[in-house]
C-alpha positions as MATLAB code, in Angstrom:
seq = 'XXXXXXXXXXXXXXXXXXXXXXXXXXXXXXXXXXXXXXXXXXXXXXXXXXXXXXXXXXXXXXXXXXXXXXXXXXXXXXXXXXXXXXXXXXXXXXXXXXXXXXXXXXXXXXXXXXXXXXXXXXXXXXXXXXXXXXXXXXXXXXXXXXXXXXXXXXXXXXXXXXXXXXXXXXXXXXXXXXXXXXXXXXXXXXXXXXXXXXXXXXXXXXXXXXXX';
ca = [
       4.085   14.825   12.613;
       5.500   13.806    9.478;
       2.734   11.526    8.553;
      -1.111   10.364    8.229;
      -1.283    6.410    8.021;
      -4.658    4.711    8.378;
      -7.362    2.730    6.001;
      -4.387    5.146    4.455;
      -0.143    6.094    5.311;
       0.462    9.694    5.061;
       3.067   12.100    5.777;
       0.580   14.877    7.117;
      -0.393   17.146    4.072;
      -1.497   16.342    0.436;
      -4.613   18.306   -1.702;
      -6.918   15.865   -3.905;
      -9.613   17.233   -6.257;
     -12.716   16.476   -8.431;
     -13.234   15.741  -11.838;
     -15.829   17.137  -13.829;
     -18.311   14.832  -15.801;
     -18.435   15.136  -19.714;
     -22.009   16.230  -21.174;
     -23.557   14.062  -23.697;
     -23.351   15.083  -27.034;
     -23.717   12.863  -30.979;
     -20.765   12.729  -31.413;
     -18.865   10.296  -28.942;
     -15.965   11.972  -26.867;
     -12.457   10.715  -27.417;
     -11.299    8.392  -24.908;
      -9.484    9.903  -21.872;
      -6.761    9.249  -19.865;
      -8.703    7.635  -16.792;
     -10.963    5.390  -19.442;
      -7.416    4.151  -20.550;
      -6.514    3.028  -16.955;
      -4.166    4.862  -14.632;
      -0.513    5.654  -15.601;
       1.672    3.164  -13.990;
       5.329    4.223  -12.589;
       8.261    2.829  -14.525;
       9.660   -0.003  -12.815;
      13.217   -1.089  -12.992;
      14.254   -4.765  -14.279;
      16.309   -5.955  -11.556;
      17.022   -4.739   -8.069;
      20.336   -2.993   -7.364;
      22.188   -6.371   -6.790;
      19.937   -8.379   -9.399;
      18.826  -10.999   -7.441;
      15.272  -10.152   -8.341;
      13.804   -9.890  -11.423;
      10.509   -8.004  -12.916;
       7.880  -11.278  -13.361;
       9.831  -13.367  -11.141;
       8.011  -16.164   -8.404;
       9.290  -15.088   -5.191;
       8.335  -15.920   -1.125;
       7.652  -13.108    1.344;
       6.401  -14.349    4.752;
       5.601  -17.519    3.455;
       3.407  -16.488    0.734;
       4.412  -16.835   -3.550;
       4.146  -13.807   -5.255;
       5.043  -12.293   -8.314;
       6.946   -9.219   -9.297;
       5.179   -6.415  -10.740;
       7.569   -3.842   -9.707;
      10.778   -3.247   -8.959;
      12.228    0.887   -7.930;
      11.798    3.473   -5.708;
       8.502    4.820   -3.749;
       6.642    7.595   -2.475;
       5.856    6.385    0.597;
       9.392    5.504    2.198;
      12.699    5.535    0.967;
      15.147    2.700   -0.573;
      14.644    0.243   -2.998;
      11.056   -1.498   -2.881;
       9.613   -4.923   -4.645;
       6.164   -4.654   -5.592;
       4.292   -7.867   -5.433;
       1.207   -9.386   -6.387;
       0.002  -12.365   -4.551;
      -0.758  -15.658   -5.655;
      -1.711  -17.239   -2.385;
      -2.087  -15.349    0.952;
      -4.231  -12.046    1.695;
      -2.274   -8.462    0.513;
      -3.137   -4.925    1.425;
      -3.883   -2.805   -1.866;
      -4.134   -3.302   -5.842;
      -0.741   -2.089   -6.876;
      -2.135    1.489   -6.684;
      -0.718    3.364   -2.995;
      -1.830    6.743   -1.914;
      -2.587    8.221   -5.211;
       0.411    6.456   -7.289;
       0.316    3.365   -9.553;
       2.897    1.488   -9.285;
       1.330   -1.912  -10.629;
      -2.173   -3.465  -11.620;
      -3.612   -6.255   -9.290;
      -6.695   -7.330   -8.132;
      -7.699   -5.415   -5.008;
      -5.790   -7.212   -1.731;
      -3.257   -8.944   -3.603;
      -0.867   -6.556   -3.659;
       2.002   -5.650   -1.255;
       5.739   -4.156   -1.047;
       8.708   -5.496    0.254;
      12.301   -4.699    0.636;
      14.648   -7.038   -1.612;
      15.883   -8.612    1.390;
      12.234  -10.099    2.418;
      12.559  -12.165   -0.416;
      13.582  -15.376   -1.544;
      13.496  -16.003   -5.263;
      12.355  -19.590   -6.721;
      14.596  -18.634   -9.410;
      11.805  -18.854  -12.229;
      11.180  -15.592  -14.147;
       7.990  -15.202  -16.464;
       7.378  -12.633  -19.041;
       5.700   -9.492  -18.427;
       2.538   -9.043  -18.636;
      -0.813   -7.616  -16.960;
      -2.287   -8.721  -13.996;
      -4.738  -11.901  -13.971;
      -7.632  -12.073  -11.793;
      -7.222  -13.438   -9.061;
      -9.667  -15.823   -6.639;
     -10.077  -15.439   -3.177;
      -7.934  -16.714   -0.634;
      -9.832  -19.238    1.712;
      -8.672  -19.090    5.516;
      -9.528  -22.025    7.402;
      -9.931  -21.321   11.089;
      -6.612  -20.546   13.390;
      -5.397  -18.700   15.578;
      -5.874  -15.606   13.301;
      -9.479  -15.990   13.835;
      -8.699  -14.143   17.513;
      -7.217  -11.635   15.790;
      -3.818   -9.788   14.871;
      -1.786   -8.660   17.757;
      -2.107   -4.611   17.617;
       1.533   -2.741   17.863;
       1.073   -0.603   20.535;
       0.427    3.825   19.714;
       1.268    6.747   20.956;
      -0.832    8.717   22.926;
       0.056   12.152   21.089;
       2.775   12.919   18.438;
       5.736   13.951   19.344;
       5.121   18.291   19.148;
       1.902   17.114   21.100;
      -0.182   18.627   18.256;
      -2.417   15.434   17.222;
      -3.967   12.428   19.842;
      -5.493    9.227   19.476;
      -8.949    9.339   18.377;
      -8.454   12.963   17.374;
     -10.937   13.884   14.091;
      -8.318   15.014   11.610;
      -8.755   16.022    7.718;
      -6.370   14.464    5.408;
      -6.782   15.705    1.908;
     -10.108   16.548    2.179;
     -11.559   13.645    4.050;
     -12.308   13.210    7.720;
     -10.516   10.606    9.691;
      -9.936    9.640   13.315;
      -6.358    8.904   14.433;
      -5.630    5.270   15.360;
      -2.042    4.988   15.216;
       1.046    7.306   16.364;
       4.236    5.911   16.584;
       7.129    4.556   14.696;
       6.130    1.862   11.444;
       8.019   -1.035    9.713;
       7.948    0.530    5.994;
       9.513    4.024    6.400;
      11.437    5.926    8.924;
      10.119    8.663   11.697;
       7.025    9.124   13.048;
       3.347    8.207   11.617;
      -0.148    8.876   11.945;
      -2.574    5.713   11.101;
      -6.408    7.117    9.938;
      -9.446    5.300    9.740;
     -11.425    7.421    7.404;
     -14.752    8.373    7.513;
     -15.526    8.768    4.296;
     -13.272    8.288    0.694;
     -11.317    5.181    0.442;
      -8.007    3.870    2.322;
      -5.552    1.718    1.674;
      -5.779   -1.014    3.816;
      -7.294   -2.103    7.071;
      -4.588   -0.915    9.199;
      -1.986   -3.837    9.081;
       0.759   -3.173    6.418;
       3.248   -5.750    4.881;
       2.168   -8.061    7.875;
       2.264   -5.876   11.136;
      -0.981   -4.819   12.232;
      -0.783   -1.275   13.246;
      -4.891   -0.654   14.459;
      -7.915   -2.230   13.100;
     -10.596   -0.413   10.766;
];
């Protein structure tokens, strides 16, 4: 199919390797990229029709956010707004399948389309993420949880099926998802993986795919 999703999204193929660790030696080693923090993508300053603006306080389903990044994506096509939350629960750290787009603290960040927004009209400077506390949910009707979008039974060419043990760049992962998402077009796979880290716990920008 064309893709993996799961604790991780995927479009079916993608290699990942290890990195060797320095030896100790007197002299101290010069600082590499990773101790420097990961690159982050360049982000635009407004969106195509520049209603939105990089460090602007903006609503998406109810919760403020603010923009940490404004462009394209790897993971779907079209324009996307980055967000980190200041109230409400998000689904990664600005950091999706490998690429950087943003620095947040882990689960307060999320992407939107432009038109999921609504600004407050405020813009703030740019500048680095601030920890964050965490959210508080007082007990609702959430508490019996999300309502699951119904799967697939196979993929379309047949050639994958729920709970099937898959490998997605290197790791192991059981299939919980097949079917048609809200974030990119065609068909996906949604992985709960066994071992390595995910992405989320399979619901994405607010529609709860499978639960991991």
């Amino acid at each position: 199919p064309a893709q993996l999703l799961g604790g991780v999204a995927v479009r079916a193929s993608s290699p990942a390797a290890a990195m060797p660790v320095a030896a100790a030696s007197a002299v101290p080693p010069a600082p590499s990229a990773e101790d420097e923090g990961p690159t982050l993508r360049p982000s635009n300053d407004k969106t195509a029709d520049g209603s939105i603006s990089l460090g602007q306080q903006v609503a998406w389903n109810g919760k403020m956010g603010m923009v940490r990044y404004i462009g394209e994506v790897k993971f779907a096509k079209g324009e996307w707004v980055g967000l980190e939350l200041t109230d409400g629960k998000g689904v990664h750290d600005g950091n999706v399948l490998g690429v950087c787009y943003f620095e947040c603290p882990a689960g307060k960040g999320v992407f939107a389309q432009p038109a999921q927004l609504s600004g407050s009209g405020a813009v703030l400077a740019r500048a680095p993420a601030a920890a964050m506390p965490v959210a508080v949910v007082s007990a609702s009707a959430e508490d019996e949880g999300p309502a699951l979008l119904p799967s697939k039974e196979k993929t379309a060419d047949g050639s994958i099926s729920l709970g099937q043990q898959v490998t997605w760049n290197g790791k192991s992962a059981t299939v919980r998802y097949i079917g048609n998402v809200k974030f990119g077009a065609g068909e996906w796979v949604g992985l709960e993986l066994m071992d390595g880290k995910g992405v989320h716990d399979g619901n994405v920008l607010g529609v709860c795919y499978f639960e991991c």
